[in-house]
Coordinates of C-alpha atoms and ligand atoms in Angstrom, one line a residue:
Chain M
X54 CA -22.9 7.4 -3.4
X55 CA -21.1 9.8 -1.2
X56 CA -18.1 10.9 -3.5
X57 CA -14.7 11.4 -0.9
X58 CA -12.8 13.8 -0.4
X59 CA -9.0 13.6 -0.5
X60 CA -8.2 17.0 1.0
X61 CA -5.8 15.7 3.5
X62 CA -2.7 17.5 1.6
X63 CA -0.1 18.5 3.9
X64 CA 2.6 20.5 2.7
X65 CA 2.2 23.4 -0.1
X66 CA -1.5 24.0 -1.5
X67 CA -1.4 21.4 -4.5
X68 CA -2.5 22.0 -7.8
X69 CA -6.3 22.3 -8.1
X70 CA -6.3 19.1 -10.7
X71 CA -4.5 17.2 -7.5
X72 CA -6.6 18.3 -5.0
X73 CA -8.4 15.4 -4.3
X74 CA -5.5 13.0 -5.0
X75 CA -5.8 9.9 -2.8
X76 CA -3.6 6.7 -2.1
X77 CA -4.4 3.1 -1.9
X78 CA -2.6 0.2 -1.1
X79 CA -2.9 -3.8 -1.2
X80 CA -0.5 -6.1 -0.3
X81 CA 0.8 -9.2 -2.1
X82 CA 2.6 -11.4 -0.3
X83 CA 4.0 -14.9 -0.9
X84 CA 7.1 -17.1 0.0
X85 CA 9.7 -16.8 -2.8
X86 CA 9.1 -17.4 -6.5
X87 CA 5.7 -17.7 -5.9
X88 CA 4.6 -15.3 -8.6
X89 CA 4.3 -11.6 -6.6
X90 CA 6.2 -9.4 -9.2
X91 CA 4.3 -11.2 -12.0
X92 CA 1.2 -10.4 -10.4
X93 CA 2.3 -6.9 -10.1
X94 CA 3.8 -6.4 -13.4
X95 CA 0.8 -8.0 -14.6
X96 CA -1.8 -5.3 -13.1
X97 CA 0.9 -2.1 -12.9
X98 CA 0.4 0.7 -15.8
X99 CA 4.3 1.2 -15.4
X100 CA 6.6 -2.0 -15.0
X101 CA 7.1 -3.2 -11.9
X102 CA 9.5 -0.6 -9.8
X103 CA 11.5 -2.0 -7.0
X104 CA 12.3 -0.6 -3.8
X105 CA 14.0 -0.1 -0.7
X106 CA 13.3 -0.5 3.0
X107 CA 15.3 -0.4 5.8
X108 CA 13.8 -2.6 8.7
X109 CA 15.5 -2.7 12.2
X110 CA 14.3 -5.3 13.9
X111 CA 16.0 -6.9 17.2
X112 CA 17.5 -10.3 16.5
X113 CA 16.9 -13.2 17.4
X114 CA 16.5 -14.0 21.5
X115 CA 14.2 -10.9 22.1
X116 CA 12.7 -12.7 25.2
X117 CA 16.4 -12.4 26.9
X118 CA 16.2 -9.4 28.7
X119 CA 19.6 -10.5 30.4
X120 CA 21.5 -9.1 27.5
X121 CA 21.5 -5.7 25.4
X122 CA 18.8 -6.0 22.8
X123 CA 20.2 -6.4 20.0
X124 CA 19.5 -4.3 16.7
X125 CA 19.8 -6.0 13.0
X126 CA 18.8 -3.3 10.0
X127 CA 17.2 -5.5 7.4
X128 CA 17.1 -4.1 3.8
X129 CA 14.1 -5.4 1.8
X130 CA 13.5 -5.0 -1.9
X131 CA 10.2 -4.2 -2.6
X132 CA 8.6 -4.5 -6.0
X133 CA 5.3 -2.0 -6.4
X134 CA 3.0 -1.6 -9.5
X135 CA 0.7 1.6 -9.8
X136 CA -2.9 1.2 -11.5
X137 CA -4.7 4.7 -11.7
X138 CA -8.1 3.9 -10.8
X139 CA -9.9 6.6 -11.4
X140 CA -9.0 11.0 -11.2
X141 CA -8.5 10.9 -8.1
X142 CA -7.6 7.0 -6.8
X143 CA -4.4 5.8 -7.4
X144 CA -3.8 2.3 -6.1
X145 CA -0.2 0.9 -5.3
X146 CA 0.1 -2.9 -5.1
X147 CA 3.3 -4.0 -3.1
X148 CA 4.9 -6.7 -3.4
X149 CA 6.4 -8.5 0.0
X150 CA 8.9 -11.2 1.0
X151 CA 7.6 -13.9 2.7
X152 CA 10.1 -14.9 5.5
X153 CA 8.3 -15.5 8.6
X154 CA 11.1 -13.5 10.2
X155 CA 10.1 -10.3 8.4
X156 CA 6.9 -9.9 9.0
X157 CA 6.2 -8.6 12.2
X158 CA 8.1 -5.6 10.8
X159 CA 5.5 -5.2 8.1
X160 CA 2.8 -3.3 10.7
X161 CA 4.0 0.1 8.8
X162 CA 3.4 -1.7 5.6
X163 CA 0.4 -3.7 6.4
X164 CA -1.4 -0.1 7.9
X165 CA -4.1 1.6 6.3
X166 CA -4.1 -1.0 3.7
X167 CA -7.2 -2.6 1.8
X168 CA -6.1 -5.7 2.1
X169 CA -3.6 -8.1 0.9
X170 CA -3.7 -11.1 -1.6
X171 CA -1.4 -14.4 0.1
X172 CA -0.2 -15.6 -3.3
X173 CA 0.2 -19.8 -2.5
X174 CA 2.2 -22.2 -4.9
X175 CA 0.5 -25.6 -4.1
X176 CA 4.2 -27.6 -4.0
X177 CA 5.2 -25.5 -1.3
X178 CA 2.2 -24.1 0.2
X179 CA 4.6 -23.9 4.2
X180 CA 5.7 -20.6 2.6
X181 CA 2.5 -19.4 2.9
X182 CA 1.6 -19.6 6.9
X183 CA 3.5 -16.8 8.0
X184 CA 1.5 -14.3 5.7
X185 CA -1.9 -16.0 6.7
X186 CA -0.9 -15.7 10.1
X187 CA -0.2 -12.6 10.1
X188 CA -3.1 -10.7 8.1
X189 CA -5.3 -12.8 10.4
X190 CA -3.9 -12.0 13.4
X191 CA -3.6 -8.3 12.7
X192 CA -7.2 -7.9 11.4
X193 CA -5.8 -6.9 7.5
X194 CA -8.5 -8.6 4.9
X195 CA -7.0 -10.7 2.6
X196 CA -7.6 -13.4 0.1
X197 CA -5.8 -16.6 -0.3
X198 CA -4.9 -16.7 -4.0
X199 CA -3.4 -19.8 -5.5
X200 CA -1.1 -19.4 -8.7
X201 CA -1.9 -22.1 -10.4
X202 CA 1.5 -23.8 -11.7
X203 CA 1.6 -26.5 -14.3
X204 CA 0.8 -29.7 -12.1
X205 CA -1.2 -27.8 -9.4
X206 CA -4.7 -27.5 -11.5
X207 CA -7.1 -29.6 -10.2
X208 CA -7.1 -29.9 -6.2
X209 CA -10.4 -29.8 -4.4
X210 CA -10.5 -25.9 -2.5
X211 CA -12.3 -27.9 0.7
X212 CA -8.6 -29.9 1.0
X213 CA -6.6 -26.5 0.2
X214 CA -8.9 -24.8 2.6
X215 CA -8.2 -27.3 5.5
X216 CA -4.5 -27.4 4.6
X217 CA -3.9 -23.8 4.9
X218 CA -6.3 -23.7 7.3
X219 CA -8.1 -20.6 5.6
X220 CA -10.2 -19.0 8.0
X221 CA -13.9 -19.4 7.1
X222 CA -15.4 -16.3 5.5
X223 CA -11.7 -15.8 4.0
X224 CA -12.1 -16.5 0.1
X225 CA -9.7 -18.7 -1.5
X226 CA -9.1 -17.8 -5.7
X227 CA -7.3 -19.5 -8.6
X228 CA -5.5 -16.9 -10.7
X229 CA -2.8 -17.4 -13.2
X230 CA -0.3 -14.3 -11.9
X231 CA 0.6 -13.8 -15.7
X232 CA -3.0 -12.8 -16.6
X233 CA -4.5 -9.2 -16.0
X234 CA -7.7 -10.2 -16.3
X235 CA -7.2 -13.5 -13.5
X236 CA -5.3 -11.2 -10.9
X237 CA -8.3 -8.4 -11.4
X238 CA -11.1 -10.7 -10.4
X239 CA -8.6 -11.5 -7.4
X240 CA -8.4 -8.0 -6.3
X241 CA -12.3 -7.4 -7.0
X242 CA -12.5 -10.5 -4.5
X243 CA -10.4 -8.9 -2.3
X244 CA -12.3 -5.7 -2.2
X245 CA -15.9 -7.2 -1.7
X246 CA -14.5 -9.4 1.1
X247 CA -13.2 -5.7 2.6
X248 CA -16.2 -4.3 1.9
X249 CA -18.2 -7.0 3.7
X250 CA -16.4 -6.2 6.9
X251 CA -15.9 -2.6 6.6
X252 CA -17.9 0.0 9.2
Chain H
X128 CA 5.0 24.0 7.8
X129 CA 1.8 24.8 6.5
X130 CA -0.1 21.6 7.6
X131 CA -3.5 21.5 6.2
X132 CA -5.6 19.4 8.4
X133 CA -9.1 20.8 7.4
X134 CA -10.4 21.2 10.7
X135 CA -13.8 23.0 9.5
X136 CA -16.2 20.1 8.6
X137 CA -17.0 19.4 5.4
X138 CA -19.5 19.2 2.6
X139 CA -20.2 16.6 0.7
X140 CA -22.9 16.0 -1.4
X141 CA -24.9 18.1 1.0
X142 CA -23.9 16.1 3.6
X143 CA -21.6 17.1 6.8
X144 CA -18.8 15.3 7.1
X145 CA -17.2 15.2 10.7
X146 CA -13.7 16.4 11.6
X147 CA -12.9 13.2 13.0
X148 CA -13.7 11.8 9.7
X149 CA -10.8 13.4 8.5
X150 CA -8.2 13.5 11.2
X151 CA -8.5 10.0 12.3
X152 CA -5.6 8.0 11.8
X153 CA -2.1 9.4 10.9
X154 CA -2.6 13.0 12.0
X155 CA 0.7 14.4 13.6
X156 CA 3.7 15.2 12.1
X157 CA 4.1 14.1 8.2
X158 CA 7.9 13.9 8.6
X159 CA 9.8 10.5 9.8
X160 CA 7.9 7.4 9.8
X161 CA 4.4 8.6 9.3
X162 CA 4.6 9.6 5.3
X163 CA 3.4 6.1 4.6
X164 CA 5.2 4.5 1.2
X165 CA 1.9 5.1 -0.6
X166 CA 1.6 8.9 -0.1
X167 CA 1.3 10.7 -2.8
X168 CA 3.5 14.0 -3.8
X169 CA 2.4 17.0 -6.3
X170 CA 4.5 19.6 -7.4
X171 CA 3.5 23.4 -5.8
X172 CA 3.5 26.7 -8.0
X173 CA 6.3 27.3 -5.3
X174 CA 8.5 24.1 -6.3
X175 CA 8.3 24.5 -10.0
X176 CA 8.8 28.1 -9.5
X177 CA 11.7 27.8 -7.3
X178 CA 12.9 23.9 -8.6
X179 CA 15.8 25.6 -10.8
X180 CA 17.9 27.2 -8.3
X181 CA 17.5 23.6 -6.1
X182 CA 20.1 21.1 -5.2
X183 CA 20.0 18.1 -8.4
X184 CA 17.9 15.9 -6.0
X185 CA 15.8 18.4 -4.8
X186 CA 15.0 19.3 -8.2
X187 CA 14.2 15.8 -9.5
X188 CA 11.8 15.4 -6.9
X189 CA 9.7 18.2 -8.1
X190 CA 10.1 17.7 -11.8
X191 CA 9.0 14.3 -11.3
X192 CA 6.0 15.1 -9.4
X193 CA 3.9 17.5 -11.8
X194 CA 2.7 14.4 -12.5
X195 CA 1.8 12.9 -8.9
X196 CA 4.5 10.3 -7.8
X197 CA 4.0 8.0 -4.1
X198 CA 7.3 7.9 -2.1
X199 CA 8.0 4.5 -3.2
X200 CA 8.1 5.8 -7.0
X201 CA 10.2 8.8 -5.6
X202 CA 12.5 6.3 -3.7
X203 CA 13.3 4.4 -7.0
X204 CA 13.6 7.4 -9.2
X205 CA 16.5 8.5 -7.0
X206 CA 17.4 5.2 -6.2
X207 CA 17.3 5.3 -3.1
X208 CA 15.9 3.9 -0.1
X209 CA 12.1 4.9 1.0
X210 CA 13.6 6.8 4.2
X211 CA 15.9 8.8 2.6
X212 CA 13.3 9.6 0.0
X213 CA 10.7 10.7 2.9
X214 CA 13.4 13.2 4.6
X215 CA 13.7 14.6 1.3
X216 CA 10.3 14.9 0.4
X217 CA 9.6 16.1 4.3
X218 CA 12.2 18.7 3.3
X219 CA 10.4 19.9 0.4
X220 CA 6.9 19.8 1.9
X221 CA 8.1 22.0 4.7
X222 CA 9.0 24.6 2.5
X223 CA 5.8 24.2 0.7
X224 CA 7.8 22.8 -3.0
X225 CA 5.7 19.9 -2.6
X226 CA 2.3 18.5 -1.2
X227 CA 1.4 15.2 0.6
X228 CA -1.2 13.5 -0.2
X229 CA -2.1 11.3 2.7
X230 CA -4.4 8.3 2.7
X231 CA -7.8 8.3 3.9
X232 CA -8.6 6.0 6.8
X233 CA -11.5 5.7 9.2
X234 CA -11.1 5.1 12.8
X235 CA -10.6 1.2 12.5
X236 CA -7.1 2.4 10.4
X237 CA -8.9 0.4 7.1
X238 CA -9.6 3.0 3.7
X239 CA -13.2 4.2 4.3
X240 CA -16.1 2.4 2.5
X241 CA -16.8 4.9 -0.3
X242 CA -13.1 4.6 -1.0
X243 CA -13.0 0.7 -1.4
X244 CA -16.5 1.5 -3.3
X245 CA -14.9 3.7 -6.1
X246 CA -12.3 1.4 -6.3
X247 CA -14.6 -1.8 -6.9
X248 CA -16.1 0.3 -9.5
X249 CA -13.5 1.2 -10.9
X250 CA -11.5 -2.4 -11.1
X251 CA -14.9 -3.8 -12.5
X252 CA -14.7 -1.0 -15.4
X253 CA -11.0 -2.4 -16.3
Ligands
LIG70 N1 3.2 -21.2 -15.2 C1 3.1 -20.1 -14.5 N2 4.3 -19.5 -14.1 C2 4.3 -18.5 -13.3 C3 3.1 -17.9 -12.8 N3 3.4 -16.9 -12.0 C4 4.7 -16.7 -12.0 N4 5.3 -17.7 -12.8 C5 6.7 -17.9 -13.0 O1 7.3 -18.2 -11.8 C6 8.6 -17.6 -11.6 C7 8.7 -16.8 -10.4 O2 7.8 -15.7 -10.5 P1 8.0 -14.3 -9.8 O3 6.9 -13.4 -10.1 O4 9.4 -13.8 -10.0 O5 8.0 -14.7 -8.2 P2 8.2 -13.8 -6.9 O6 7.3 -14.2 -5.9 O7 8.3 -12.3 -7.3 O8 9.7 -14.3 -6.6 P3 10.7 -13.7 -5.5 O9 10.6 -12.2 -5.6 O10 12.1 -14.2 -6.0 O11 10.3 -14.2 -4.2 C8 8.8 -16.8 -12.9 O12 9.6 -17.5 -13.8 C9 7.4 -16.6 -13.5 O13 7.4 -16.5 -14.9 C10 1.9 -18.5 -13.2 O14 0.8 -18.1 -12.8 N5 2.0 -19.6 -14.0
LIG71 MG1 9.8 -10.9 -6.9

């Protein structure tokens, strides 16, 4: 294998122990209460950290060109976990709000990623359209991972398939968003299914 | 700014990497929107040396980041927002306190296969 090279520091020369530091990303997205900072905390080396981001969006009515456009600043909390993969790899899961009205905002976020996981909660699995939507639309892999809450064990994945209507090829996972071991296999999932439609 | 874009191509494993390998993707300017959250931020020789005589946040910033810190971790050590904690860290880097570690992408904007290979092997090792 080809080992990469992560000499795209800008800035200072780093350290020579740093010099081939390199970031990763994946997304976790989910309506609310759907399990994203457990996921997170579950897989982070540090607890989860929350932060930040200032969104400006325009407002509703953006197709009224009659009137001013007008600018909202959003602030989303973000929660993020770090897992040091190996010297040089250090991947940073982020967690995301799900509100529909958010996400076209998220193209910084969602760019250059490896993917995201859609974290579903089968008693209110509407939360989960926007995200699934929006990965599929802008070309980001992603998995659909259900968190399986008491009561939710048990459905057939052709009927959650067709419900969520997960695009074929997509995979759809069971992970319990407490478990390190469950959200692993999800990202591994995730990473294959990149891999498979990587150049 | 000292911007190190390694325009000479590269070696790897005897192999020739092209430039474009390396400059595809987020290439201009590493200050306002184009530090992604993820980037990562190392302490220079120059920062420690000089991080006494800076300003408290200033300071923090490169204290933090002997060990390497992403701009999200930087935002929520200073508690602030990720845009305040990219002018800062823009700030720094310009001076050459601080490098930027930028991610890797090919030219579809997705991490480059040998990337999401180490990292399969390395969440199948957990
Ligand atoms: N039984 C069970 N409970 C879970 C699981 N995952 C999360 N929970 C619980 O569900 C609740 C919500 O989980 P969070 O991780 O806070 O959800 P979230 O998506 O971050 O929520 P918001 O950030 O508020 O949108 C918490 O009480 C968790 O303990 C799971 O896999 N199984
Ligand atoms: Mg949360």
């Amino acid at each position: 294998m080809v080992s990469a090279h992560g000499e795209r520091a800008v800035g200072g020369a780093p350290p020579a122990e740093h010099r081939n530091l390199l970031p990763l990303k994946i997304l976790v997205a989910g309506g609310f209460g759907v399990g994203k900072t457990t996921l997170v905390g579950a897989l982070s080396e540090v607890p989860p950290l929350s932060t930040e981001q200032r969104m400006t969006s325009l407002s509703d009515g953006v197709d009224d060109t009659s009137i001013v456009p007008d600018k909202t600043t959003t602030t989303v909390a973000m929660d993020f976990g770090r897992v040091t993969i190996d010297d040089a790899l250090v991947l940073y899961l982020f967690g995301t709000p799900g509100q529909s009205r958010f996400w076209f905002m998220w193209d910084e976020l969602a760019r250059g990623a490896v993917g995201a996981v859609v974290l579903v909660d089968l008693r209110r699995i509407d939360d989960c359209f926007a995200a699934i939507d929006y990965f599929e639309n802008r070309g980001v892999p992603f998995v659909v991972a259900l968190n399986e809450f008491p009561g939710t064990q048990g459905v057939d994945d052709d009927l959650v398939r067709d419900a969520l209507a997960v695009p074929e090829g997509c995979p759809l996972v069971h992970v319990d968003a407490r478990d390190d071991a469950s959200c692993t296999r999800a990202l591994i999932t995730l990473v294959e299914h990149a891999l498979a439609h990587s150049g | 700014m000292s911007v190190d874009r390694r325009q000479r191509p590269q070696t790897e494993g005897g192999r020739v990497v092209p430039n474009y390998a390396f400059t595809a993707g987020r290439t201009r300017s590493v200050a306002g929107t184009d530090m992604p959250i993820e980037a990562l931020v190392t302490a220079t020789e120059l920062g420690l040396a000089k991080a006494p005589g800076m300003p408290p946040e200033a300071r923090a910033i490169v204290e933090a980041s002997t060990v390497p810190q992403s701009l999200a971790e930087i935002g929520a050590l200073l508690d602030v927002p990720v845009g305040v904690a990219r002018v800062l860290v823009s700030d720094l880097a310009a001076e050459d306190h601080l490098a930027v570690h930028l991610p890797l992408v090919g030219a579809d904007g997705r991490p480059r296969r040998e990337l999401l290979e180490r990292l399969l092997d390395g969440l199948r090792a957990r």
